[in-house]
CSV table of C-alpha atoms and ligand atoms in Angstrom, one decimal:
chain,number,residue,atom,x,y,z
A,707,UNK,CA,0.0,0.0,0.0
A,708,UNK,CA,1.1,3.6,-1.1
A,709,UNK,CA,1.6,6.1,1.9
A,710,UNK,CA,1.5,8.7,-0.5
A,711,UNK,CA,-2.1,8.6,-2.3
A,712,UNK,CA,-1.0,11.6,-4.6
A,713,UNK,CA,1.3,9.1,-6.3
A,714,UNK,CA,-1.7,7.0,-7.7
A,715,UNK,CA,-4.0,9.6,-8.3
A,716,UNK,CA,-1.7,12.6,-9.0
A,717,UNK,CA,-2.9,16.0,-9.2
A,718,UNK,CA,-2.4,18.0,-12.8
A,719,UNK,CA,-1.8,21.5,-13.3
A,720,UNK,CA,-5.4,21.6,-14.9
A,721,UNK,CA,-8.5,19.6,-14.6
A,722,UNK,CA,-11.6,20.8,-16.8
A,723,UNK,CA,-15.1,21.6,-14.9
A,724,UNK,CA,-17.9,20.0,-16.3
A,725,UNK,CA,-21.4,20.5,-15.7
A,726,UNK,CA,-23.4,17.3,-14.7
A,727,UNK,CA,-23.8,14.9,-17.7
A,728,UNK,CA,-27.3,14.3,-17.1
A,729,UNK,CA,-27.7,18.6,-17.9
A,730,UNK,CA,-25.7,17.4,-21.1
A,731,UNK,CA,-27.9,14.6,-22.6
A,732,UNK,CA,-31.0,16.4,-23.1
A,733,UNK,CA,-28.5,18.8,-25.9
A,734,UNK,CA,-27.2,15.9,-27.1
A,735,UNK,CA,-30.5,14.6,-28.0
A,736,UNK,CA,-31.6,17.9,-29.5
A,737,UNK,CA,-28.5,17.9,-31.5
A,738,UNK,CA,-29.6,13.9,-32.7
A,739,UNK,CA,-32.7,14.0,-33.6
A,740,UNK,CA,-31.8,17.7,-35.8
A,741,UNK,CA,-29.0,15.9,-37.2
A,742,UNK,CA,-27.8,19.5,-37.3
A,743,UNK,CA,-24.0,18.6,-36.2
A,744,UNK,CA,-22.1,21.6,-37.8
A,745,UNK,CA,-21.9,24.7,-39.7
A,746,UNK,CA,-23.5,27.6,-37.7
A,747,UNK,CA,-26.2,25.7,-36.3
A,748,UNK,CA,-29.1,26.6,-33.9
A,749,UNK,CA,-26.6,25.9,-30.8
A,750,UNK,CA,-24.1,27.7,-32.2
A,751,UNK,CA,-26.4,30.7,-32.9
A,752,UNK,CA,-27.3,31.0,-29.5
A,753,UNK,CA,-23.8,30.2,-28.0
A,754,UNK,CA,-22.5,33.3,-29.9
A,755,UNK,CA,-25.1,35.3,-28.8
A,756,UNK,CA,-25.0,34.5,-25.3
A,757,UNK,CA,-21.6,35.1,-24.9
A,758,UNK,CA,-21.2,38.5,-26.5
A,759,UNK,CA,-24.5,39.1,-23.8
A,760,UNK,CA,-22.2,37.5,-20.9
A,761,UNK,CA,-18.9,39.4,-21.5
A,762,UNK,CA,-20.4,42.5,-22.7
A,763,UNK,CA,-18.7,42.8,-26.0
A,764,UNK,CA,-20.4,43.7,-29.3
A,765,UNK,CA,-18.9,40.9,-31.4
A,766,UNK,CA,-18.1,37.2,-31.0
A,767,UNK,CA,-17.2,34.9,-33.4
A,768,UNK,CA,-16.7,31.0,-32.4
A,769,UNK,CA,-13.9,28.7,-33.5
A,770,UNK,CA,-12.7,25.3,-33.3
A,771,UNK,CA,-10.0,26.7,-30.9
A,772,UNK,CA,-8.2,29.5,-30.6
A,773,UNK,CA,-4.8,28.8,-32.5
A,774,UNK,CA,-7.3,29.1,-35.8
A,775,UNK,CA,-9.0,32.3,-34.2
A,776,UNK,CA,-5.4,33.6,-34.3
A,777,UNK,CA,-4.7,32.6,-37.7
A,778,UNK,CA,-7.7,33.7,-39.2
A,779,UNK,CA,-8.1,37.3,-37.5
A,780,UNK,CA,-4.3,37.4,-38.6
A,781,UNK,CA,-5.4,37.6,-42.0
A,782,UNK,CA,-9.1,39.4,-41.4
A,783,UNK,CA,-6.7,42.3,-40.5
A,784,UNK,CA,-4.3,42.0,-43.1
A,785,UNK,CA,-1.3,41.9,-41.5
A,786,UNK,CA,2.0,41.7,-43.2
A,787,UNK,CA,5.7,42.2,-42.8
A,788,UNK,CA,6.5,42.5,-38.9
A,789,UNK,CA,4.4,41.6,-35.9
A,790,UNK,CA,6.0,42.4,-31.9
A,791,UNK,CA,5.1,39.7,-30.2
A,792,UNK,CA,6.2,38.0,-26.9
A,793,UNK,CA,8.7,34.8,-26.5
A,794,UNK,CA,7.0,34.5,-23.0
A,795,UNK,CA,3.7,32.3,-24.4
A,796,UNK,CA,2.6,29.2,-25.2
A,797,UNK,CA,4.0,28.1,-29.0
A,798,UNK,CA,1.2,28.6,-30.6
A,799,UNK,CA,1.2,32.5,-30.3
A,800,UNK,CA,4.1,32.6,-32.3
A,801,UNK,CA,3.1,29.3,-34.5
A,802,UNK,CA,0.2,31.9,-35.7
A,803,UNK,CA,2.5,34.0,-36.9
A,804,UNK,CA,4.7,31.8,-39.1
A,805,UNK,CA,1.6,29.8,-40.5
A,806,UNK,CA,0.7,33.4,-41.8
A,807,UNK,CA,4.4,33.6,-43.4
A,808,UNK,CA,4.8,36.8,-40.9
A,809,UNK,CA,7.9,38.1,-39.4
A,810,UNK,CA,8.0,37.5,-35.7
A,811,UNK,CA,9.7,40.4,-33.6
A,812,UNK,CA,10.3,38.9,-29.8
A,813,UNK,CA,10.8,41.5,-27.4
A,814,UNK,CA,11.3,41.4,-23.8
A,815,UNK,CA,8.4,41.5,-21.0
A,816,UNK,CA,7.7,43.2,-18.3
A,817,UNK,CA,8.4,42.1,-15.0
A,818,UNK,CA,5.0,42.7,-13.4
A,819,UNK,CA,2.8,41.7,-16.0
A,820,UNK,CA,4.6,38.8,-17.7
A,821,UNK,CA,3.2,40.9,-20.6
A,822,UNK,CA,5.3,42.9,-23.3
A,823,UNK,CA,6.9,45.9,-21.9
A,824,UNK,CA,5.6,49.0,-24.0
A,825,UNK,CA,9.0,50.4,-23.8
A,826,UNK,CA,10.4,47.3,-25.6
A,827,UNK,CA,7.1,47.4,-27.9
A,828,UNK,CA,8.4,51.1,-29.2
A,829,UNK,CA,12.0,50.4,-29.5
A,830,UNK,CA,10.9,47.5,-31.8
A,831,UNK,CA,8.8,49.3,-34.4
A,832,UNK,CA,10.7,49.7,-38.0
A,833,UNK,CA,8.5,50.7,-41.5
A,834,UNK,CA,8.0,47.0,-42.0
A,835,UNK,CA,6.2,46.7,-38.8
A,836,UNK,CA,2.2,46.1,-39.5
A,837,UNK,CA,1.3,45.1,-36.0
A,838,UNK,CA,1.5,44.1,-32.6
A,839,UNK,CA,0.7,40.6,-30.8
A,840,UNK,CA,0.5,40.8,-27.0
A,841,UNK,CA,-0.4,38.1,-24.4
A,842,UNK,CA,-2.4,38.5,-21.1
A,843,UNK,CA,-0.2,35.7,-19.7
A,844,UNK,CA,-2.1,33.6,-17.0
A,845,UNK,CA,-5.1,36.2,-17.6
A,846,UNK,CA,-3.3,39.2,-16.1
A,847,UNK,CA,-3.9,42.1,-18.2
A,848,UNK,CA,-0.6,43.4,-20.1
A,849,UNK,CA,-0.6,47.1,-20.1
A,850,UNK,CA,-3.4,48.4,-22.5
A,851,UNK,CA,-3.5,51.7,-22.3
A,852,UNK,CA,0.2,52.0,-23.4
A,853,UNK,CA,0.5,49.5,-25.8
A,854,UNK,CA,-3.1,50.9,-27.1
A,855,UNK,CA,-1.6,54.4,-27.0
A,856,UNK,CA,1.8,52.9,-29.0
A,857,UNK,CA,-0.4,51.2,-31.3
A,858,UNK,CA,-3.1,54.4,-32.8
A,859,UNK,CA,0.2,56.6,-32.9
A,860,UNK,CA,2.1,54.3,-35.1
A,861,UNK,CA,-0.5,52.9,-36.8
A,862,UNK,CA,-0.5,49.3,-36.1
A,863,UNK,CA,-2.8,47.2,-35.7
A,864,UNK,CA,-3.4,45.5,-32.3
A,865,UNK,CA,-4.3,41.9,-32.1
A,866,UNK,CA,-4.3,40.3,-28.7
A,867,UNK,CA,-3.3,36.6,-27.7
A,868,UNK,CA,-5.9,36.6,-24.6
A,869,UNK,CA,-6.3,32.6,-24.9
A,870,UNK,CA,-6.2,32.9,-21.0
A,871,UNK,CA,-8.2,36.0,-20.3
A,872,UNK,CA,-11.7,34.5,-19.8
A,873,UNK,CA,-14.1,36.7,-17.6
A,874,UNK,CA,-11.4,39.4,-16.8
A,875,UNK,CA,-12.6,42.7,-15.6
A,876,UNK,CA,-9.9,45.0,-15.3
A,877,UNK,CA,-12.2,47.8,-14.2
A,878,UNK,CA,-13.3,48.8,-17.1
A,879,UNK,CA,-15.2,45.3,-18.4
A,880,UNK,CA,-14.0,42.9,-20.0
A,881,UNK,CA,-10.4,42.5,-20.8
A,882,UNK,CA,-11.8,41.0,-24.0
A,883,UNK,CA,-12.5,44.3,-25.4
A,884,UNK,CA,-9.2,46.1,-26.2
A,885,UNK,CA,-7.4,46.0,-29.6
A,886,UNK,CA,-8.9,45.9,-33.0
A,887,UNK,CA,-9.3,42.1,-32.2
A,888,UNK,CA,-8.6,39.5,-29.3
A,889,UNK,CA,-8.6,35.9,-29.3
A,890,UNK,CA,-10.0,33.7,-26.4
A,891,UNK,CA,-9.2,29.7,-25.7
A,892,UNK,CA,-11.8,27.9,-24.4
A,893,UNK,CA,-9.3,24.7,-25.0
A,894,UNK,CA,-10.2,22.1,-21.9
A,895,UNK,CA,-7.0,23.1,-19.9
A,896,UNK,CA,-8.6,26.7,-19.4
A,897,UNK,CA,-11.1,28.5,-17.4
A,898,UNK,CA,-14.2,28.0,-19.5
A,899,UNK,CA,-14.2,25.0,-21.8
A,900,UNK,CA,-16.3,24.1,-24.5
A,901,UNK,CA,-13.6,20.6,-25.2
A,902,UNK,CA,-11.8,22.7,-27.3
A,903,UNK,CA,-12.4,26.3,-28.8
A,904,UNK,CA,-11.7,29.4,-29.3
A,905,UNK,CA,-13.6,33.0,-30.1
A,906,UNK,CA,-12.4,36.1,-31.7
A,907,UNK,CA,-13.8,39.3,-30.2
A,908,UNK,CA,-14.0,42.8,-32.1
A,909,UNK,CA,-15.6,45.7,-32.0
A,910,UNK,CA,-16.9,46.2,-35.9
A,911,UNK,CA,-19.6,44.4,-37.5
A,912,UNK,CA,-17.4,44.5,-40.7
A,913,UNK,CA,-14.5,42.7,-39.3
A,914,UNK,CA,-16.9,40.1,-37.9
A,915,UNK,CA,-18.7,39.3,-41.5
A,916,UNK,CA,-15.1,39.2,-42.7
A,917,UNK,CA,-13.7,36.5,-40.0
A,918,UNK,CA,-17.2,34.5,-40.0
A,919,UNK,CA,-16.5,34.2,-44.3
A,920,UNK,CA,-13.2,33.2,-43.5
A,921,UNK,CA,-13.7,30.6,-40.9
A,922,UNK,CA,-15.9,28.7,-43.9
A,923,UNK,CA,-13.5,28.9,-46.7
A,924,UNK,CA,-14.6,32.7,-47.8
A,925,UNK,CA,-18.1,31.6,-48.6
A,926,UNK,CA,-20.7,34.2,-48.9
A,927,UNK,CA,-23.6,31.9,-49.8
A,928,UNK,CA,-24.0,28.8,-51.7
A,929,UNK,CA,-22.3,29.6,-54.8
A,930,UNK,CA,-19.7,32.4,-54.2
A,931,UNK,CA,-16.4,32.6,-52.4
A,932,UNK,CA,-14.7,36.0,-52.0
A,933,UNK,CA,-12.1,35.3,-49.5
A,934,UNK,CA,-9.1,32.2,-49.2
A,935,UNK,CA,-10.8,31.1,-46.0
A,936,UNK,CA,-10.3,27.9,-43.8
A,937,UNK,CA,-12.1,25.8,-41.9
A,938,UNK,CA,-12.5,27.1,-38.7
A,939,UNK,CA,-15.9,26.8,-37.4
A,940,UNK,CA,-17.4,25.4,-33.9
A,941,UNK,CA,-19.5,22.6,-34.3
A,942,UNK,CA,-22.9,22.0,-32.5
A,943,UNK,CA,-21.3,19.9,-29.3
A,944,UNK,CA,-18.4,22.3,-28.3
A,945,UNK,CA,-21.6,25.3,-28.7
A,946,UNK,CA,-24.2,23.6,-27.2
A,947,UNK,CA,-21.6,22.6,-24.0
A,948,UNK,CA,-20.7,26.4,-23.9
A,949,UNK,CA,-24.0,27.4,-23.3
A,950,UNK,CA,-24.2,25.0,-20.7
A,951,UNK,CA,-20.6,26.5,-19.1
A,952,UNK,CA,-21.6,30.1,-19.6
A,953,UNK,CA,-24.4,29.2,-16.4
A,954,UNK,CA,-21.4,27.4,-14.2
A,955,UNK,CA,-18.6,30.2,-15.2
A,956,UNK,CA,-19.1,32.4,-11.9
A,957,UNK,CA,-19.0,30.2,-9.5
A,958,UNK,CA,-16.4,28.3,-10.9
A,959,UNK,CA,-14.3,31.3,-11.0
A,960,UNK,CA,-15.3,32.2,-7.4
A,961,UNK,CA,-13.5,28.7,-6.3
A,962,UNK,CA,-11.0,29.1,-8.6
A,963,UNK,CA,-10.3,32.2,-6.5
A,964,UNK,CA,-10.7,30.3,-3.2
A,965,UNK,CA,-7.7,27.8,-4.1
A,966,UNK,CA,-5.8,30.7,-5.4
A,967,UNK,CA,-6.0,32.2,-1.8
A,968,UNK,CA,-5.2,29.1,-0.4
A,969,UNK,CA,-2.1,29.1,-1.9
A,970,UNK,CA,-1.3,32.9,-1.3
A,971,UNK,CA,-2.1,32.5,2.4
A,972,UNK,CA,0.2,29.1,2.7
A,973,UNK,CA,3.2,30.0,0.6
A,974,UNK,CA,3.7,33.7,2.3
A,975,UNK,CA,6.7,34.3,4.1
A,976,UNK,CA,8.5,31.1,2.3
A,977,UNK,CA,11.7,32.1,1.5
A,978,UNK,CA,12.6,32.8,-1.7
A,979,UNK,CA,9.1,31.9,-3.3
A,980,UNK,CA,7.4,34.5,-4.5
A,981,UNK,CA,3.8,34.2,-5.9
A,982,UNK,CA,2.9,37.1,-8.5
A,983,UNK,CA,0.4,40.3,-6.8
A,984,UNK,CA,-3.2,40.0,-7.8
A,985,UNK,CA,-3.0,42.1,-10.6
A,986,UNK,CA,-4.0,46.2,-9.8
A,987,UNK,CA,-6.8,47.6,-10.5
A,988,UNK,CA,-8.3,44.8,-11.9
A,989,UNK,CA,-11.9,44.0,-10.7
A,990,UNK,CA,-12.1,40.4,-11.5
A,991,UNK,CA,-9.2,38.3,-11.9
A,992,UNK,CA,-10.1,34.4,-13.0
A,993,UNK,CA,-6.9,32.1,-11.7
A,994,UNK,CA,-6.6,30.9,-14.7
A,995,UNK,CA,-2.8,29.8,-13.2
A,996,UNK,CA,-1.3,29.7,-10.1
A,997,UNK,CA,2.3,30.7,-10.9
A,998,UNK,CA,4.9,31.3,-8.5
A,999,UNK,CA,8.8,32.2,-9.1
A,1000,UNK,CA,11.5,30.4,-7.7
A,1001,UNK,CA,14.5,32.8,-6.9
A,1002,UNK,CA,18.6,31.5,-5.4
A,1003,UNK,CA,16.7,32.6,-1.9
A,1004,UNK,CA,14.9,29.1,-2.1
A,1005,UNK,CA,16.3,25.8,-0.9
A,1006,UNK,CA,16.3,24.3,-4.3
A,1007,UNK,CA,16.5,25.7,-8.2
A,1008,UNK,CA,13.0,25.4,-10.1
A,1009,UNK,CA,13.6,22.2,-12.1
A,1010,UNK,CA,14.6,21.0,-8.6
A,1011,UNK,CA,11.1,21.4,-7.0
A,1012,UNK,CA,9.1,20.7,-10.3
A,1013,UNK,CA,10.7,17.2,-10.0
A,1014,UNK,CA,10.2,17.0,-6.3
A,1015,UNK,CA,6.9,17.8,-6.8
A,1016,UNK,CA,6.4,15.2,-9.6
A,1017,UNK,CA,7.6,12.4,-7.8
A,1018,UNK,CA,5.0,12.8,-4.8
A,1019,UNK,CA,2.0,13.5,-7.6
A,1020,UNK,CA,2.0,17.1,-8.2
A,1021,UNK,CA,2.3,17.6,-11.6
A,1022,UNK,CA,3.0,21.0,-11.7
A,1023,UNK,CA,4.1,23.1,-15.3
A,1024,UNK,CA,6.8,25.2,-16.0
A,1025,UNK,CA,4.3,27.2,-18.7
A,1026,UNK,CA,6.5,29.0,-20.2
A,1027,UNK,CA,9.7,27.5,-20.3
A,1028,UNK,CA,12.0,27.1,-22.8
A,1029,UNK,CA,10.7,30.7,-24.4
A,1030,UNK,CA,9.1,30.1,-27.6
A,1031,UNK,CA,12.4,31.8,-29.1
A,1032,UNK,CA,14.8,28.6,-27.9
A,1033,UNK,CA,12.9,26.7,-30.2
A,1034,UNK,CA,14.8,25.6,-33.4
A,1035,UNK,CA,12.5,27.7,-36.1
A,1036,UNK,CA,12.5,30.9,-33.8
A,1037,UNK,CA,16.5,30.9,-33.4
A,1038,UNK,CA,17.0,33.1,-36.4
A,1039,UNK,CA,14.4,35.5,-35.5
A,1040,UNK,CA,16.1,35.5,-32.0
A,1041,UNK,CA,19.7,36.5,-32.6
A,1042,UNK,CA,21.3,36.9,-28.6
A,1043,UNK,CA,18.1,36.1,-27.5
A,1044,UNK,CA,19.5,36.2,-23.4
A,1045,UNK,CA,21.2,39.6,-24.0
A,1046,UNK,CA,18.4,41.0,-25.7
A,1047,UNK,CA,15.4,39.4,-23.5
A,1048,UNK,CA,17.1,39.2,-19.7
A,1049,UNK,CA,13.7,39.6,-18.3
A,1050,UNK,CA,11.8,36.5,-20.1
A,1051,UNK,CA,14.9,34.6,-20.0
A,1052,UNK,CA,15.1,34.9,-16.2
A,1053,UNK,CA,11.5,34.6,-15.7
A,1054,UNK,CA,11.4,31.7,-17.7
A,1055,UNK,CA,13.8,30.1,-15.4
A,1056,UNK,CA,12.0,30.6,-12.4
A,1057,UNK,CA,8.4,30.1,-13.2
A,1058,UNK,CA,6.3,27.2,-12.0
A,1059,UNK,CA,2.5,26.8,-12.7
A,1060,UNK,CA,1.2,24.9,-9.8
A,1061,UNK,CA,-2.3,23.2,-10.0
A,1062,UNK,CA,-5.1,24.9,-9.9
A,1063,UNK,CA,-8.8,24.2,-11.1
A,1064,UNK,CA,-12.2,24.8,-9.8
A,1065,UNK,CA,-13.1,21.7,-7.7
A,1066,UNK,CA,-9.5,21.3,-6.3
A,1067,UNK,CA,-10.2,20.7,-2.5
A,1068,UNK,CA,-8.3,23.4,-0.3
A,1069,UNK,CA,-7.1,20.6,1.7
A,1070,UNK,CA,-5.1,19.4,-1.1
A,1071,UNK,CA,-3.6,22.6,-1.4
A,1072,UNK,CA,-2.2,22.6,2.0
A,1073,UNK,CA,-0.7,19.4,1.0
A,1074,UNK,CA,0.7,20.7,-1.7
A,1075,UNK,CA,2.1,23.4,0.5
A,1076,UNK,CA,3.4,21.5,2.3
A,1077,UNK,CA,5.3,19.2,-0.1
A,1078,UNK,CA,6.9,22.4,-1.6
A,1079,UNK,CA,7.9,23.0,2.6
A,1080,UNK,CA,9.8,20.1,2.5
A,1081,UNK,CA,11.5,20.6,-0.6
B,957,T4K,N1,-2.2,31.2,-26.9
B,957,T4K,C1,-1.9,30.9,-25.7
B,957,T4K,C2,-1.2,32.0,-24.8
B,957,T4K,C3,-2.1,29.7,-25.2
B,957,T4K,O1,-1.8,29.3,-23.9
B,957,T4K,C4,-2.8,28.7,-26.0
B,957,T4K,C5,-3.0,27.4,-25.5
B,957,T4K,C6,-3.1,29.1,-27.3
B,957,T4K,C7,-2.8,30.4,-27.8
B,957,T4K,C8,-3.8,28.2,-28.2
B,957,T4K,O2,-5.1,27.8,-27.8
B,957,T4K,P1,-5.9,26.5,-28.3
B,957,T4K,O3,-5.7,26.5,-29.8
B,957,T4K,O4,-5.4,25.3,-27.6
B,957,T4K,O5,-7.4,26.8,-28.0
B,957,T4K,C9,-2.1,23.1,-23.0
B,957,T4K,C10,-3.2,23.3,-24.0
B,957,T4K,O6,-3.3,22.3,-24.9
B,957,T4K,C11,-3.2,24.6,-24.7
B,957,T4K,O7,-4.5,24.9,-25.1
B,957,T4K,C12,-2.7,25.7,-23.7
B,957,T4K,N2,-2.6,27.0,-24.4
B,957,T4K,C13,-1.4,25.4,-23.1
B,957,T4K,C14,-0.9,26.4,-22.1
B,957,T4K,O8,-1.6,24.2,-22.3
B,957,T4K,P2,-0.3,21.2,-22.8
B,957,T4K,O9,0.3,20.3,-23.9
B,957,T4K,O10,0.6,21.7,-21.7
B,957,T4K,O11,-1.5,20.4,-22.1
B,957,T4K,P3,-1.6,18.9,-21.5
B,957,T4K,O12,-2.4,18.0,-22.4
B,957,T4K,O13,-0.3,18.5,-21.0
B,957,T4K,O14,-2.6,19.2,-20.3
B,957,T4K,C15,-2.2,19.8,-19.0
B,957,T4K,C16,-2.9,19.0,-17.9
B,957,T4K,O15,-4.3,19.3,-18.0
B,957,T4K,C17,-2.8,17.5,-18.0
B,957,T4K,O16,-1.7,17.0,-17.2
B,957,T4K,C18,-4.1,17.0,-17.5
B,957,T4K,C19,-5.1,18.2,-17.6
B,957,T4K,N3,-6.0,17.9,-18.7
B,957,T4K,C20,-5.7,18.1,-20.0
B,957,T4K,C21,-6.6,17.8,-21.0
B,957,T4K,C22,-6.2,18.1,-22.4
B,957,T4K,C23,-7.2,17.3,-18.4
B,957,T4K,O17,-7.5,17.0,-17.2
B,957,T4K,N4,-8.1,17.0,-19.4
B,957,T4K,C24,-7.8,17.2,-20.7
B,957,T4K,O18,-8.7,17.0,-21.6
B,957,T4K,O19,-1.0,22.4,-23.6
């Protein structure tokens, strides 16, 4: 017998919430006996509709998850040449990019945020540049005002990476509304799920008609294709769940903010462990990630305690680490990547997503606690 039950049964970095599957079945069965499965059906109409109504936004289109959202509002917004982006991100931020043959520009981030430093943003923009890409890494807002500022000046285009930024209010509503265009993951590892997808949000009805042509090839109607579009599009299931999540979302947020102050309230005063501030101003964060940075102050490096933690079932991330510029196709966009991105480079050497999801029992976060005690 196993003293240590988390070995059997470990605890991940992410565990989706699902609503009962009895509330499920009854959807299902509509979705049957339609036989309407795809396509911008009836769920999907409602989904959309719904959840431009929930985070009080005037546009929402779905996708099949938000790597395509990126692609496709990439090209609704014709961007070309240069795009600023972050190397502090999950791959497919910059994957986006390179699918759309654009130029990737990594600059550093900030040390707050996680997000691109505005400073770094400016420095960064030559004639070729046609846009900017930031991330609201774990769901903490980057810094909009500047980089919104930066962007009207210089007359960029501003396309946000906010596949973690689910029901963020930074004050002002949601997060979801800066930029010409931002793109939300509703991939089962994040806040609100839908199995996997995506939406784009934006604020003009013409840039929605052109990305809802473009996630179904270009068409128009039956016989006429004006765009080189893709298949993008939600299908009935992932729409029909959504609307099922959209009535579970606040609560499940409200525990995800219990665990989160768990972890705060256990971890503070450990030595060399520093878990980031609650982001200011904002009036609704949504612990989308519990990260924490390990500095020299603690007992052991960060690779150190992730493997600790691993062997005693804690399967804790190190989200984002190696930076998306230490892989092989980014190198040559990169050149002196540590001496030109100290902050990322050090953050990504220190940063360690612990677990975190909506029914994730506090005890087990004192566990957890203290497992990374006896490191
Ligand atoms: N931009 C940013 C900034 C992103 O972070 C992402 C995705 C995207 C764009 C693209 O969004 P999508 O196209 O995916 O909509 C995961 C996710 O696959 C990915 O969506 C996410 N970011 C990234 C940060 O994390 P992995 O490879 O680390 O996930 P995986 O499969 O190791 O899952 C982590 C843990 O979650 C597992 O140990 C167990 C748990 N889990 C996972 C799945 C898939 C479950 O309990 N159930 C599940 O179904 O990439």
């Amino acid at each position: 017998m196993t003293s240590n039950p988390l070995a059997t049964d470990p605890i991940t970095v992410a565990r989706p919430d699902l609503p009962p599957l009895e509330e499920f079945l009854p959807l299902l069965q509509e979705i049957w006996h339609s036989h309407r499965l795809t396509n911008n059906g009836p769920f999907h109409a409602r989904f959309e509709q719904a959840l431009a109504q929930y985070l009080g936004v005037p546009h929402v289109s779905l996708f099949a998850n938000a790597t395509l959202g990126l692609l496709v509002a990439q090209q609704a917004l014709g961007l070309q040449g240069e795009v600023i982006t972050t190397p502090f991100s999950f791959v497919a931020t910059a994957h986006s990019l390179l699918w759309n043959r654009l130029r990737p520009v990594f600059v550093d981030i900030d040390p707050v945020s996680l997000g691109l430093d505005p400073q770094c943003v400016e420095a960064a923009i030559t004639p070729a540049t046609s846009a900017i890409l930031p991330v609201h890494v774990y769901g903490t807002p980057c810094d909009t005002r500047r980089i919104g500022e930066l962007a009207r000046q210089r007359g960029l285009k501003l396309l946000y990476d906010a596949a973690h930024a689910f029901g963020v209010d930074d004050g002002g509503g949601s997060l979801l509304r800066h930029g010409d265009a931002s793109v939300v993951s509703f991939h089962a590892t994040k806040v609100f799920n839908t199995f996997e997808g995506g939406a784009v949000v934006c604020h003009d009805a013409q840039l929605k008609q052109q990305i809802d042509r473009m996630k179904n090839f270009g068409y128009v109607n039956e016989v006429s294709v004006v765009a080189t579009g893709i298949n993008a599009k939600m299908n009935e299931f992932q729409a029909a769940l959504g609307l099922l999540q959209l009535q579970r979302i606040d609560a499940s947020l409200a525990r995800r903010a219990a665990v989160a102050e768990r972890y705060r309230h256990g971890l503070n005063g450990l030595a060399g462990l520093r878990c980031l501030p609650p982001p200011a101003a904002v009036k609704r964060h949504n612990h989308a990630y519990f990260p924490v940075l390990v500095d020299e102050a603690f007992r052991v490096d960060r690779d150190a305690l992730y493997e600790h933690l691993k062997r005693r079932g804690v399967l804790a991330r190190r989200y984002f680490f190696p930076l998306i510029t230490e892989f092989p196709m980014y190198r040559d966009y990169a050149p002196q990547s540590a001496e030109r991105l100290p902050v990322a480079h050090a953050v990504a050497k220190q940063i360690l997503c612990l677990p975190i999801y909506a029914d994730l029992p506090l005890e087990q976060i004192d566990r957890i606690v203290e497992l990374i005690g006896t490191a």
